[in-house]
Amino acid sequence: PEKVTNAGLVLVTSNRGLCGAYNTFVMKRALKRTLELNAQGIVPKLICIGKKSLIQLRTRWEVAGAKYNNTGIWFGMPDSITSATASEISDSIRNIFLSGDVDKVEIIYAKFFSLVKNEPTVRSMLPLTPTGIEDPEDETFRVTTEYGKLKVEREKVKAPKAREIENDVIFDQEPAVILNSMLPLYLNSQLVSILYDAQASELSSRMTAMKAATDNAGELVKALTSVFNKKRQAGITAEICEISAGASCIDTEMSPLGPDLGLEDNEDSVLPDLLQELEFGSLPEFPPVISDALLASEATEPEMTFENMYGEQMD
C-alpha cells in the first residue's frame, strides 16, 4: 500500500532473566517505535516472542501511556532454533499480513556485533520490495577460542549477482506461482537469521552479566572477610586487655607484710629498696605506738630466766 495505516511489531526477547539489560534495551527500543507510530495515528499490533516481552508490556508500556493492540499471539524463545520453529512464527506473521490486518510488519530484536556489544534494531519484514531485499550488512559468524578466551570470527556475505535468464527457458509453472512458493521460504530464512542473532546477543549478555556478578561476589567476599577478621581481632584484643587488667589488679593487692621475696632477692638487694621506701615516705618513719593493754599483758608475764625455768628441778 502507498500509505501505511496499520502496522505490526514483532518483539524478540528472552524467556529468562539474568542477562543484564538485554531485554530492557529491546523493549525500550520497541516502546520508542510504538510512540513514534502513535504520533502518526497508528496503533501497532504486537506479536511477542519470549516471556520477558509480556511482562514488560504490563509494566513499562502501560506507565508510559503507549497505545498498542496485543494480538495474543505469543511464542517462547526457543533454546535450539530450528527451521520448523521459525516456520511456525513466520506463518503467523504472514497470516496477519495477508489477511489485511496490518499493512507493514517490523521486527525489533538485538543485533549481535560482538561478545560485549549488541544493539536493538528495527527491521522491516513485510512487504518485500523488489529492490534492497539483500541486507548489505549480512554476515556469518562463529564463536571459537583463542589462548583460552572466547573469540568471534566474522565473515561478510556479499549479495549474489543476478543471473541472466535465456529467452528460451520454459518455466514448469507460472512465475507468480513460483514466486509465491519462494517468498515464504525467504521469509522463513530471514526469521531464522534474526532468531540466531537475538540468541547470540542474549547469550553474550548473559555471559557478561554473570562474569560481572562473579567478580562482584569475589570482591564482596574479600571485603566481608576483612571485616570479619577485624572484628575477631578486636574481640581477641579486648579479651587480652581484660585478662591483663585483672592480672595487674591482683599484683597490686599486697599483703601488710609486703611482697614476698623473689628467688633472687636477699638482704643485700632488699636493703636499698627499703631505704628508698623510707626516704619517699612509703613506710612510716617510726614504729607504731604500742597500746597500754599490750604493755600490761607483757608485764604480768614472768620473765623467762634460767633460774625460773630450771630452779625447781634443781631443788
XYZ file of N, CA, C and O in Angstrom, residues 274 278 283-291 294:
48
model
N 64.369 -0.842 100.678
C 63.803 -0.424 101.958
C 64.184 1.002 102.288
O 63.343 1.811 102.736
N 61.691 4.238 102.722
C 61.732 5.106 103.903
C 61.940 6.559 103.516
O 61.368 7.477 104.105
N 56.949 3.990 103.796
C 56.927 3.297 105.074
C 56.971 4.319 106.199
O 57.599 5.380 106.063
N 56.332 4.052 107.326
C 56.385 5.020 108.436
C 57.802 5.162 108.972
O 58.582 4.199 109.009
N 58.120 6.413 109.354
C 59.479 6.688 109.857
C 59.710 6.081 111.236
O 60.824 5.657 111.563
N 58.641 6.007 112.040
C 58.744 5.445 113.396
C 57.825 4.252 113.487
O 56.790 4.183 112.813
N 58.165 3.319 114.385
C 57.289 2.150 114.564
C 55.969 2.559 115.169
O 55.855 3.599 115.803
N 54.927 1.776 114.991
C 53.630 2.134 115.559
C 53.652 2.129 117.081
O 54.435 1.399 117.711
N 52.774 2.944 117.709
C 52.711 3.067 119.171
C 52.055 1.832 119.753
O 50.996 1.396 119.290
N 52.685 1.270 120.786
C 52.160 0.066 121.430
C 51.148 0.489 122.470
O 51.388 1.381 123.288
N 50.027 -0.124 122.511
C 48.960 0.242 123.428
C 49.300 -0.171 124.858
O 50.147 -1.047 125.099
N 48.552 -3.830 125.809
C 49.569 -4.770 125.385
C 50.753 -4.744 126.327
O 51.346 -5.777 126.674
